[in-house]
Amino acid sequence: MPMINRRDFAKGLGAAALATPFFSLLKKAPAQAPARQAKYFLIFFTNGTDVGAWTPTGSSETHIQFSSMNEPLEPLRPNLVMVDHMSSSGTADNHAAPGGLTGLGYGGQNHISVEQFIGDGLGNLGVQTQIPNLILGGVESQQQSTFFRGGQRLSPIFSPQSAYQTIFAGAGPGGTLPPELVRRRQSAIDLVRGELKQLSDALGTEERQKLELHTDSIRQLEERLSGGGGSSGATCQPPASPTGGGQPLLDSVLHLDLAVTAFSCDITRVAAVQFGNHQSTQVSIAEVGDPGDWHNSFVHGDNPRTRLLNLERWLCEQFVATADKLKAIPSPDGNGTLFDQTLIMWARDMGDAVVHNGDLRFVFSGGAGGFLKSSPDGRYIDAGGAAHQQVLLSCCQAMGLTDFNGFGDANGARTPFAPLAA
Amino acid sequence: MTTTKRTSRSTRARALLCIPALALQLSCTGLLHGPGDDDAAGGDDGAGGGGGGLTPVDCTELGPPMLRRLTAVQLRNSLVAVFQGDQSVPDGDVLVDPVVNGFRVDATEAVIRDLDSQKLMTYAESVADWAVTQKLGQLVTCDQSDPACRRQFVQDFGARVRRQPLPDEAVDAYAALFDQEASFADGARAVIATMLQSPYFVYRREIGEPDPDRPGENRLTPYELASNLSYMLTDRPPDDQLMTAAREGRLSTTDDLAREAERLLATPESAETLSRFVRGWLKTDDLETRAKDDPTNQLTPEVRTAMLGETDALFVDLVRSGGGVKELLTAPYTFLNQTLAAYYQLGGVGGDGFQRVDIPAGTRALGVLGHGSVLTRHALSDSSSPVQRGKLVRERFLCEEMPPPPPNVNPMLGDPNGAVTTRQRYEQHTTDPACFSCHRRMDLIGFAFEHFDGFGRYRDQEGGVAIDSTGKMVDRPEGDVPLDGVASVASYLADSQEVQTCLVRYMSYYSYGLDGCNQQEILDDAAASGSTIKSVVLGIIRAPQFSHRAAR
């Protein structure tokens, strides 16, 4: 069966390893939060790309010569790092392969994607936010992401309205919840937790693990209600519930905005937005051209791939617009803007979508407090086939993590990608 | 089913993945690579999320007591039932069903984790607000000023939410919650919001009680069996009749279960669930949203919907009328509405409803393989696809595993000199040994479908060249089977015991949400009743794996 081992999570893993940072958070005295307020923003695009058209030929470490496909990134040039030719070592060479964000192929065990690992790592460092990991986007009918935890694929929140409800959860001005609401919710939680315990007692070990996940999910909620999620002095106004969207990619644009707001309210430090799915992603965007399916039509149907080129250009524009929004918001701690504090990574599920390979490309922007080495005229790095796991580790490093154990291929490259760091 | 030795299941599945290929000395590289394209020659759906076939596992043992999270559809239907059929209950993006094996029923992958509790909470609160604002008068049958009414409300509403009466301690707990609020409306709101977050609502329970007749085994309680049966056959909670049968002890034998199953199979609700099965099995589920570049613009949304309706109707009809796989593949009749009849250029049918129509000789291919749904879904956006059609036969009818294309292979077929027809282009595979080792198993079957274009329309020629629909099914136990046309494929499959076994596997997976079991007893049970599709359903329900769990 073409899937990773779905029972991985049952093997050799206690529920604690599956649980979110809250699980461990509640058990330790919160450490002093790092002075830095680094945030990690993963923008994930499915369906690889046409790598030949992507490569900005003629670029160097001090200059980017944009290709037609990524020329709309121009406004970000001084804060842009494009990384070419990273090898997935066979882990990310087909649609929805698990390796792009985990470093592990189908044969691996206990896949965890980089944003989850970072969320856990921050928890272990004592960084406490209301939502340790916010994953959004995807396609409603195809909720299979390449986000993983404990070997299981995670489902992003598809509906922007549901994402809004979840992020702000009825909070009023200043992000506070009315005390009556908190009391009612706490009563409900107490009752539900008791019922979970009751049911759990009737089950065997393996089935109990399902409920452990549920119980942990309740713990997250409870922690949030009790005000445990730090707001770091952020005063933010919950926006109005999003409207519009109506097709997966436009919904994902709304998700980008929600993630930016969640950062600005310091509700989370880790957010990921998945654009589309490797199958059944219908695109109907005027700038792109005739409506069609991203994978079937744009990647494998057209020749020349004009619509794919246009779609990539449109995606670049969304990337830039998001960066601009981050730039316009002062950071919650008053230290620069959100953009300065956020490492933005544009990643994909595979390299070349046309011939199916793992020759991966990444785009970085923002900074995570000065982590990213930039150049006034943009930076282009030809990684020459270095392991892509290294840039994933760089993201961990940028967020202040130093222990990479448990992430990716233990026998693969274990050091961050040095050229990225300032 | 639950019977699988589930800790070893995936490992075993992985190991078995290679066997057919190795046994056949195929050089199908990338076997362990996981999902890939349905169609290496032009791209298709990326087949991720376990899009392939099922691999048999050992399910001779009973599974442990378990919980099964409701699917999104079941959650919605359950809420409508809780609110006594009111379809205006608010919708919400709460539960997500992982797609496994083409279905959304997997019992292992469907969990509540991370932010799900928050999503569930905000949704439950919004439903409670709606209910109290819009429906409190209907939900409460007693006098709200009577203190006993609170407890009565908890009992009545709770029984619908839990699909069984509440034990006293649960009534006490919810009544206490109610009493924390000053007004009846606020109390009801708190109870509704909490009950809808309860694990007794969002999970189906398969725990049971010790069976005195079968030491070491639990028999599911009557209410658990009622839920099992009802969700399996209708994706809904038990109706009043089933709840009454459970309460009155009339769900205690396999004959009781079979009786209720027969009754449910005749309801309109079961038609929806059976249709979900056939769409998942034949992988036509996304036909309505797939990109199609029909130059004639005849493949309208209405036609696509009608195509799915045709297949749904034939399958449901066969289940109810005692048909089997053979009839599914060779029925000389089908179900059409005006839209689809016109699309097929058959005429003679009016209205939106589907009518049974005998297929005139020399027009459509008989059976489900000649349905527009199958032919259009298993095709590219602008042409047919011998690869996809062959893959469908191998994976969904014969339960063979087909690997994705290996990395670094350009799946875009070139345009060989002089190639006019789809067949001629795909024959390029046959000249490249790297492709042909696998593609011979698919393309040579798919060629037999070439009288039907990528939009399910019949054609005599393509680009002025007469259609050649000859092919063969290679690597069969009896050797290579010559084919000519869809009818030859259908007729071969119709008589194959493997297809019967394969259907049992998919139906069993669909019923239990666990990897398919090749249960000989279900096959035998079904064979005793003429191997009808209904007999397979009833065989699954009669199996001890349905009614029993290993005692913990």
Tab-separated table of N, CA and C in Angstrom, chain A residues 1-7 11 18 20 90 93-95 106 131 133 141 143-144 149 152 154-155 157-159 162 165-166 183-185 187-188 191 195-196 198-199 201-204 206-208 210-211 213-214 217-218 220-221 224 278-280 282 293 295-297 300 354-357, chain B residues 6-7 9-11 14 17 32-35 37 42-46 48 50 52 65-67 93 96 98-101 104 106-109 111-114 117-119 121-122 125 162 174 177 180-181 186 194 198-200 203 286 289-291 401 407-412 515 552:
chain	number	residue	atom	x	y	z
A	1	MET	N	0.840	-1.177	0.000
A	1	MET	CA	0.000	0.000	0.000
A	1	MET	C	0.886	1.240	0.000
A	2	PRO	N	0.677	2.140	-0.907
A	2	PRO	CA	1.598	3.259	-1.052
A	2	PRO	C	1.396	4.326	-0.005
A	3	MET	N	1.830	4.040	1.151
A	3	MET	CA	1.743	5.055	2.182
A	3	MET	C	2.785	4.712	3.223
A	4	ILE	N	3.077	5.675	4.030
A	4	ILE	CA	4.032	5.337	5.060
A	4	ILE	C	3.335	4.497	6.116
A	5	ASN	N	4.159	3.929	6.927
A	5	ASN	CA	3.652	3.015	7.934
A	5	ASN	C	2.720	3.740	8.886
A	6	ARG	N	1.422	3.429	8.746
A	6	ARG	CA	0.458	4.177	9.514
A	6	ARG	C	0.449	3.784	10.988
A	7	ARG	N	1.102	2.723	11.291
A	7	ARG	CA	1.108	2.334	12.694
A	7	ARG	C	2.396	2.748	13.389
A	11	LYS	N	4.360	2.354	17.680
A	11	LYS	CA	5.531	1.554	17.987
A	11	LYS	C	6.583	2.357	18.722
A	18	LEU	N	3.987	12.002	20.865
A	18	LEU	CA	3.015	12.433	19.870
A	18	LEU	C	2.406	13.771	20.239
A	20	THR	N	1.659	17.490	21.693
A	20	THR	CA	2.179	18.806	21.372
A	20	THR	C	3.053	19.290	22.523
A	90	GLY	N	16.080	11.148	-2.441
A	90	GLY	CA	15.009	10.182	-2.703
A	90	GLY	C	13.807	10.307	-1.788
A	93	ASP	N	10.655	13.018	-4.100
A	93	ASP	CA	10.795	12.995	-5.550
A	93	ASP	C	9.492	12.656	-6.257
A	94	ASN	N	8.385	12.798	-5.536
A	94	ASN	CA	7.113	12.593	-6.211
A	94	ASN	C	6.042	13.404	-5.482
A	95	HIS	N	4.896	13.522	-6.111
A	95	HIS	CA	3.834	14.325	-5.525
A	95	HIS	C	3.474	13.815	-4.133
A	106	TYR	N	9.368	7.238	2.400
A	106	TYR	CA	8.283	6.362	2.828
A	106	TYR	C	8.767	5.257	3.761
A	131	ILE	N	-1.191	28.888	20.725
A	131	ILE	CA	-1.244	27.813	19.723
A	131	ILE	C	0.198	27.473	19.341
A	133	ASN	N	1.390	25.446	17.226
A	133	ASN	CA	1.625	25.130	15.830
A	133	ASN	C	0.345	25.356	15.048
A	141	SER	N	-11.404	18.758	-0.283
A	141	SER	CA	-11.735	17.373	-0.630
A	141	SER	C	-10.531	16.449	-0.513
A	143	GLN	N	-7.796	16.263	2.038
A	143	GLN	CA	-7.062	16.728	3.209
A	143	GLN	C	-5.883	15.817	3.526
A	144	GLN	N	-4.976	15.735	2.613
A	144	GLN	CA	-3.748	14.998	2.871
A	144	GLN	C	-2.610	15.991	2.727
A	149	ARG	N	3.344	14.274	12.068
A	149	ARG	CA	3.689	14.198	13.482
A	149	ARG	C	3.563	12.741	13.889
A	152	GLN	N	2.177	10.299	11.397
A	152	GLN	CA	0.845	10.493	10.820
A	152	GLN	C	0.772	11.819	10.085
A	154	LEU	N	-0.861	15.153	9.089
A	154	LEU	CA	-1.750	16.066	9.804
A	154	LEU	C	-2.646	16.786	8.812
A	155	SER	N	-3.792	17.176	9.272
A	155	SER	CA	-4.734	17.888	8.410
A	155	SER	C	-4.754	19.356	8.777
A	157	ILE	N	-6.187	23.201	8.823
A	157	ILE	CA	-7.555	23.740	8.846
A	157	ILE	C	-7.817	24.345	7.475
A	158	PHE	N	-8.807	23.822	6.810
A	158	PHE	CA	-9.057	24.256	5.430
A	158	PHE	C	-9.828	25.569	5.370
A	159	SER	N	-10.904	25.644	6.125
A	159	SER	CA	-11.793	26.794	5.982
A	159	SER	C	-11.220	28.016	6.695
A	162	SER	N	-13.189	28.765	9.790
A	162	SER	CA	-12.885	27.881	10.914
A	162	SER	C	-11.524	28.238	11.513
A	165	GLN	N	-12.046	31.236	13.688
A	165	GLN	CA	-12.682	30.856	14.968
A	165	GLN	C	-11.667	30.212	15.906
A	166	THR	N	-10.826	29.368	15.332
A	166	THR	CA	-9.877	28.637	16.160
A	166	THR	C	-8.799	29.565	16.707
A	183	ARG	N	-15.360	30.306	32.177
A	183	ARG	CA	-15.927	29.396	33.181
A	183	ARG	C	-16.730	28.279	32.516
A	184	ARG	N	-17.572	28.653	31.561
A	184	ARG	CA	-18.394	27.635	30.889
A	184	ARG	C	-17.519	26.636	30.145
A	185	ARG	N	-16.535	27.164	29.474
A	185	ARG	CA	-15.669	26.262	28.713
A	185	ARG	C	-14.910	25.324	29.642
A	187	SER	N	-15.894	24.228	32.496
A	187	SER	CA	-16.830	23.204	32.977
A	187	SER	C	-16.999	22.112	31.924
A	188	ALA	N	-17.129	22.536	30.674
A	188	ALA	CA	-17.282	21.551	29.598
A	188	ALA	C	-16.041	20.674	29.505
A	191	LEU	N	-15.847	18.035	32.198
A	191	LEU	CA	-16.752	16.910	31.976
A	191	LEU	C	-16.231	16.001	30.856
A	195	GLU	N	-15.033	11.961	30.764
A	195	GLU	CA	-15.593	10.962	29.845
A	195	GLU	C	-14.488	10.264	29.044
A	196	LEU	N	-13.501	11.038	28.663
A	196	LEU	CA	-12.378	10.433	27.930
A	196	LEU	C	-11.682	9.392	28.802
A	198	GLN	N	-12.986	7.711	31.249
A	198	GLN	CA	-13.908	6.577	31.374
A	198	GLN	C	-13.795	5.637	30.160
A	199	LEU	N	-13.803	6.211	28.991
A	199	LEU	CA	-13.712	5.399	27.780
A	199	LEU	C	-12.343	4.758	27.657
A	201	ASP	N	-10.406	3.746	29.872
A	201	ASP	CA	-10.254	2.603	30.765
A	201	ASP	C	-10.801	1.314	30.148
A	202	ALA	N	-11.690	1.445	29.186
A	202	ALA	CA	-12.282	0.256	28.583
A	202	ALA	C	-11.486	-0.247	27.393
A	203	LEU	N	-10.420	0.435	27.063
A	203	LEU	CA	-9.699	0.105	25.827
A	203	LEU	C	-8.328	-0.495	26.124
A	204	GLY	N	-7.782	-1.153	25.095
A	204	GLY	CA	-6.418	-1.644	25.177
A	204	GLY	C	-5.431	-0.536	24.855
A	206	GLU	N	-3.291	0.121	22.469
A	206	GLU	CA	-3.181	0.762	21.165
A	206	GLU	C	-4.325	1.745	20.924
A	207	GLU	N	-5.517	1.317	21.260
A	207	GLU	CA	-6.665	2.193	21.064
A	207	GLU	C	-6.616	3.392	22.008
A	208	ARG	N	-6.022	3.179	23.163
A	208	ARG	CA	-5.919	4.293	24.110
A	208	ARG	C	-5.107	5.446	23.540
A	210	LYS	N	-5.166	6.678	20.702
A	210	LYS	CA	-6.052	7.593	19.996
A	210	LYS	C	-6.605	8.632	20.984
A	211	LEU	N	-7.048	8.127	22.117
A	211	LEU	CA	-7.641	9.040	23.104
A	211	LEU	C	-6.593	9.908	23.782
A	213	LEU	N	-4.244	11.314	22.224
A	213	LEU	CA	-4.151	12.469	21.336
A	213	LEU	C	-5.292	13.442	21.611
A	214	HIS	N	-6.447	12.877	21.802
A	214	HIS	CA	-7.619	13.711	22.082
A	214	HIS	C	-7.435	14.439	23.423
A	217	SER	N	-5.110	17.182	23.131
A	217	SER	CA	-5.732	18.289	22.418
A	217	SER	C	-6.580	19.127	23.388
A	218	ILE	N	-7.240	18.436	24.304
A	218	ILE	CA	-8.023	19.124	25.343
A	218	ILE	C	-7.096	19.918	26.270
A	220	GLN	N	-4.327	21.314	25.507
A	220	GLN	CA	-3.954	22.540	24.793
A	220	GLN	C	-5.011	23.602	24.979
A	221	LEU	N	-6.239	23.156	24.802
A	221	LEU	CA	-7.357	24.081	24.911
A	221	LEU	C	-7.439	24.659	26.323
A	224	ARG	N	-4.812	27.148	27.098
A	224	ARG	CA	-5.109	28.413	26.459
A	224	ARG	C	-6.135	29.206	27.271
A	278	HIS	N	-1.620	17.907	-4.036
A	278	HIS	CA	-1.051	17.306	-5.231
A	278	HIS	C	-2.110	16.779	-6.179
A	279	GLN	N	-3.340	16.699	-5.720
A	279	GLN	CA	-4.401	16.326	-6.636
A	279	GLN	C	-5.644	17.140	-6.363
A	280	SER	N	-6.457	17.244	-7.387
A	280	SER	CA	-7.731	17.954	-7.261
A	280	SER	C	-7.596	19.377	-6.743
A	282	GLN	N	-8.204	22.759	-8.148
A	282	GLN	CA	-8.704	23.530	-9.275
A	282	GLN	C	-8.292	24.981	-9.096
A	293	ASP	N	-6.708	22.305	-13.606
A	293	ASP	CA	-6.184	21.605	-12.441
A	293	ASP	C	-4.673	21.820	-12.387
A	295	HIS	N	-2.191	20.222	-11.046
A	295	HIS	CA	-1.330	19.096	-11.388
A	295	HIS	C	-1.588	18.584	-12.814
A	296	ASN	N	-2.829	18.257	-13.080
A	296	ASN	CA	-3.115	17.601	-14.366
A	296	ASN	C	-2.896	18.522	-15.552
A	297	SER	N	-3.386	19.751	-15.414
A	297	SER	CA	-3.361	20.638	-16.568
A	297	SER	C	-2.086	21.469	-16.622
A	300	HIS	N	1.180	18.772	-16.046
A	300	HIS	CA	1.305	17.651	-16.981
A	300	HIS	C	0.473	17.795	-18.253
A	354	VAL	N	7.427	17.883	-13.292
A	354	VAL	CA	7.154	17.333	-14.619
A	354	VAL	C	7.779	15.943	-14.757
A	355	VAL	N	9.034	15.831	-14.366
A	355	VAL	CA	9.691	14.525	-14.497
A	355	VAL	C	9.768	13.795	-13.151
A	356	HIS	N	9.266	14.418	-12.120
A	356	HIS	CA	9.247	13.800	-10.787
A	356	HIS	C	10.654	13.538	-10.252
A	357	ASN	N	11.244	14.556	-9.685
A	357	ASN	CA	12.515	14.311	-9.013
A	357	ASN	C	12.603	15.115	-7.718
B	6	ARG	N	-3.034	-6.003	14.085
B	6	ARG	CA	-2.804	-4.696	13.525
B	6	ARG	C	-1.428	-4.118	13.776
B	7	THR	N	-0.751	-4.628	14.755
B	7	THR	CA	0.565	-4.059	14.949
B	7	THR	C	1.490	-4.426	13.804
B	9	ARG	N	0.435	-5.012	10.692
B	9	ARG	CA	-0.252	-4.897	9.425
B	9	ARG	C	0.540	-4.131	8.377
B	10	SER	N	1.025	-2.974	8.744
B	10	SER	CA	1.659	-2.163	7.725
B	10	SER	C	2.964	-2.766	7.257
B	11	THR	N	3.676	-3.341	8.182
B	11	THR	CA	4.920	-3.974	7.800
B	11	THR	C	4.641	-5.083	6.804
B	14	ARG	N	3.718	-3.723	3.451
B	14	ARG	CA	4.861	-3.246	2.695
B	14	ARG	C	5.628	-4.397	2.083
B	17	LEU	N	3.992	-5.844	-0.879
B	17	LEU	CA	3.909	-4.948	-2.022
B	17	LEU	C	4.739	-5.445	-3.191
B	32	LEU	N	8.866	0.904	-3.511
B	32	LEU	CA	8.657	1.353	-2.146
B	32	LEU	C	8.572	2.860	-2.069
B	33	HIS	N	8.362	3.458	-3.188
B	33	HIS	CA	8.384	4.911	-3.195
B	33	HIS	C	7.094	5.547	-2.766
B	34	GLY	N	6.048	4.771	-2.729
B	34	GLY	CA	4.804	5.360	-2.309
B	34	GLY	C	4.057	5.984	-3.454
B	35	PRO	N	3.214	6.940	-3.147
B	35	PRO	CA	2.284	7.419	-4.142
B	35	PRO	C	2.949	8.099	-5.321
B	37	ASP	N	1.919	9.076	-9.753
B	37	ASP	CA	0.856	9.364	-10.690
B	37	ASP	C	0.108	8.110	-11.074
B	42	GLY	N	1.632	11.153	-18.834
B	42	GLY	CA	0.869	12.357	-19.073
B	42	GLY	C	0.282	12.930	-17.793
B	43	GLY	N	0.452	12.224	-16.745
B	43	GLY	CA	0.089	12.814	-15.475
B	43	GLY	C	-1.363	12.656	-15.126
B	44	ASP	N	-1.543	12.292	-13.896
B	44	ASP	CA	-2.921	12.233	-13.463
B	44	ASP	C	-3.048	12.757	-12.077
B	45	ASP	N	-3.390	11.942	-11.183
B	45	ASP	CA	-3.841	12.512	-9.924
B	45	ASP	C	-2.857	12.352	-8.790
B	46	GLY	N	-1.673	11.953	-9.082
B	46	GLY	CA	-0.731	11.924	-7.990
B	46	GLY	C	-1.059	10.892	-6.933
B	48	GLY	N	-1.853	10.122	-4.242
B	48	GLY	CA	-1.329	10.072	-2.887
B	48	GLY	C	-2.353	9.621	-1.881
B	50	GLY	N	-2.500	6.913	-0.136
B	50	GLY	CA	-2.932	5.535	-0.165
B	50	GLY	C	-3.909	5.274	-1.272
B	52	GLY	N	-3.635	3.304	-3.729
B	52	GLY	CA	-3.466	2.048	-4.435
B	52	GLY	C	-4.449	0.997	-3.987
B	65	PRO	N	-11.367	-4.125	21.675
B	65	PRO	CA	-12.373	-3.071	21.802
B	65	PRO	C	-11.825	-1.768	21.225
B	66	MET	N	-12.651	-1.037	20.544
B	66	MET	CA	-12.128	0.170	19.911
B	66	MET	C	-13.172	1.272	19.850
B	67	LEU	N	-12.656	2.451	19.514
B	67	LEU	CA	-13.520	3.587	19.232
B	67	LEU	C	-13.307	3.967	17.782
B	93	ASP	N	-16.401	23.242	9.487
B	93	ASP	CA	-15.210	22.507	9.050
B	93	ASP	C	-14.535	22.004	10.327
B	96	VAL	N	-11.855	16.165	9.794
B	96	VAL	CA	-11.273	15.926	8.481
B	96	VAL	C	-11.051	14.425	8.331
B	98	PRO	N	-9.157	11.535	6.600
B	98	PRO	CA	-8.052	11.175	5.728
B	98	PRO	C	-8.538	10.212	4.633
B	99	VAL	N	-8.054	10.428	3.432
B	99	VAL	CA	-8.420	9.533	2.333
B	99	VAL	C	-7.422	8.379	2.314
B	100	VAL	N	-7.920	7.190	2.547
B	100	VAL	CA	-7.062	6.005	2.547
B	100	VAL	C	-7.719	4.976	1.631
B	101	ASN	N	-6.953	4.464	0.717
B	101	ASN	CA	-7.472	3.489	-0.247
B	101	ASN	C	-8.635	4.032	-1.067
B	104	ARG	N	-12.945	7.402	2.736
B	104	ARG	CA	-12.773	8.298	3.884
B	104	ARG	C	-13.308	7.649	5.145
B	106	ASP	N	-11.254	5.471	7.228
B	106	ASP	CA	-10.207	4.755	7.956
B	106	ASP	C	-10.332	4.944	9.463
B	107	ALA	N	-10.342	3.823	10.165
B	107	ALA	CA	-10.562	3.871	11.614
B	107	ALA	C	-9.290	4.220	12.367
B	108	THR	N	-8.162	4.011	11.748
B	108	THR	CA	-6.898	4.256	12.432
B	108	THR	C	-6.467	5.707	12.295
B	109	GLU	N	-6.653	6.242	11.114
B	109	GLU	CA	-6.129	7.584	10.839
B	109	GLU	C	-7.044	8.691	11.355
B	111	VAL	N	-8.582	10.746	13.834
B	111	VAL	CA	-8.380	11.018	15.255
B	111	VAL	C	-8.781	12.462	15.566
B	112	ILE	N	-8.756	12.783	16.826
B	112	ILE	CA	-8.941	14.179	17.259
B	112	ILE	C	-7.658	14.571	17.961
B	113	ARG	N	-6.999	15.599	17.469
B	113	ARG	CA	-5.694	15.939	17.995
B	113	ARG	C	-5.427	17.439	17.823
B	114	ASP	N	-4.384	17.876	18.457
B	114	ASP	CA	-3.904	19.247	18.298
B	114	ASP	C	-5.038	20.268	18.449
B	117	SER	N	-9.734	19.931	19.166
B	117	SER	CA	-10.651	20.187	20.291
B	117	SER	C	-11.135	21.629	20.277
B	118	GLN	N	-10.265	22.522	19.881
B	118	GLN	CA	-10.670	23.928	19.811
B	118	GLN	C	-11.692	24.132	18.696
B	119	LYS	N	-11.427	23.463	17.566
B	119	LYS	CA	-12.387	23.568	16.466
B	119	LYS	C	-13.739	23.006	16.897
B	121	MET	N	-14.892	22.699	19.888
B	121	MET	CA	-15.517	23.540	20.913
B	121	MET	C	-16.240	24.727	20.272
B	122	THR	N	-15.554	25.438	19.401
B	122	THR	CA	-16.193	26.636	18.836
B	122	THR	C	-17.390	26.238	17.971
B	125	GLU	N	-20.271	25.230	20.296
B	125	GLU	CA	-20.877	26.438	20.874
B	125	GLU	C	-21.802	27.127	19.862
B	162	ARG	N	-25.893	10.475	22.374
B	162	ARG	CA	-25.055	9.292	22.630
B	162	ARG	C	-25.525	8.042	21.900
B	174	TYR	N	-24.418	16.064	33.848
B	174	TYR	CA	-24.926	17.098	32.947
B	174	TYR	C	-25.978	17.966	33.637
B	177	LEU	N	-24.148	20.515	35.439
B	177	LEU	CA	-23.694	21.553	34.503
B	177	LEU	C	-24.833	22.537	34.229
B	180	GLN	N	-25.523	25.080	36.938
B	180	GLN	CA	-24.574	26.195	37.108
B	180	GLN	C	-25.096	27.473	36.465
B	181	GLU	N	-26.079	27.313	35.577
B	181	GLU	CA	-26.579	28.479	34.841
B	181	GLU	C	-27.881	28.972	35.463
B	186	ASP	N	-29.778	29.245	29.187
B	186	ASP	CA	-28.320	29.156	29.363
B	186	ASP	C	-27.898	27.745	29.775
B	194	THR	N	-21.643	21.134	25.510
B	194	THR	CA	-20.747	20.141	26.100
B	194	THR	C	-20.997	18.753	25.515
B	198	SER	N	-18.560	15.874	23.490
B	198	SER	CA	-18.320	14.646	24.254
B	198	SER	C	-17.758	13.533	23.363
B	199	PRO	N	-16.825	12.759	23.904
B	199	PRO	CA	-16.356	11.598	23.138
B	199	PRO	C	-17.478	10.586	22.891
B	200	TYR	N	-18.521	10.625	23.713
B	200	TYR	CA	-19.652	9.714	23.481
B	200	TYR	C	-20.446	10.140	22.247
B	203	TYR	N	-17.284	9.730	18.911
B	203	TYR	CA	-16.790	8.374	18.615
B	203	TYR	C	-17.947	7.375	18.662
B	286	ASP	N	-14.025	12.209	-7.451
B	286	ASP	CA	-13.724	13.615	-7.777
B	286	ASP	C	-14.050	13.965	-9.224
B	289	THR	N	-15.083	17.570	-10.113
B	289	THR	CA	-14.157	18.705	-10.001
B	289	THR	C	-12.893	18.531	-10.838
B	290	ARG	N	-12.739	17.431	-11.487
B	290	ARG	CA	-11.499	17.246	-12.258
B	290	ARG	C	-11.481	18.127	-13.489
B	291	ALA	N	-10.293	18.596	-13.787
B	291	ALA	CA	-10.142	19.437	-14.970
B	291	ALA	C	-10.352	18.600	-16.220
B	401	GLU	N	-1.277	-4.561	-6.840
B	401	GLU	CA	-0.626	-3.295	-6.519
B	401	GLU	C	0.154	-2.819	-7.737
B	407	PRO	N	11.517	7.734	-9.963
B	407	PRO	CA	11.918	9.131	-10.091
B	407	PRO	C	12.685	9.388	-11.393
B	408	ASN	N	12.695	10.634	-11.754
B	408	ASN	CA	13.472	11.081	-12.911
B	408	ASN	C	13.063	10.446	-14.223
B	409	VAL	N	11.800	10.071	-14.298
B	409	VAL	CA	11.280	9.622	-15.580
B	409	VAL	C	10.303	10.680	-16.041
B	410	ASN	N	10.518	11.193	-17.223
B	410	ASN	CA	9.579	12.182	-17.739
B	410	ASN	C	8.329	11.463	-18.209
B	411	PRO	N	7.219	11.694	-17.520
B	411	PRO	CA	6.024	10.961	-17.899
B	411	PRO	C	5.316	11.556	-19.107
B	412	MET	N	5.819	12.670	-19.587
B	412	MET	CA	5.191	13.245	-20.764
B	412	MET	C	5.601	12.426	-21.979
B	515	ASP	N	-7.738	-2.149	7.287
B	515	ASP	CA	-7.258	-2.734	6.046
B	515	ASP	C	-7.982	-4.029	5.726
B	552	ARG	N	-10.480	-7.566	26.684
B	552	ARG	CA	-9.216	-6.916	26.963
B	552	ARG	C	-8.462	-7.633	28.081
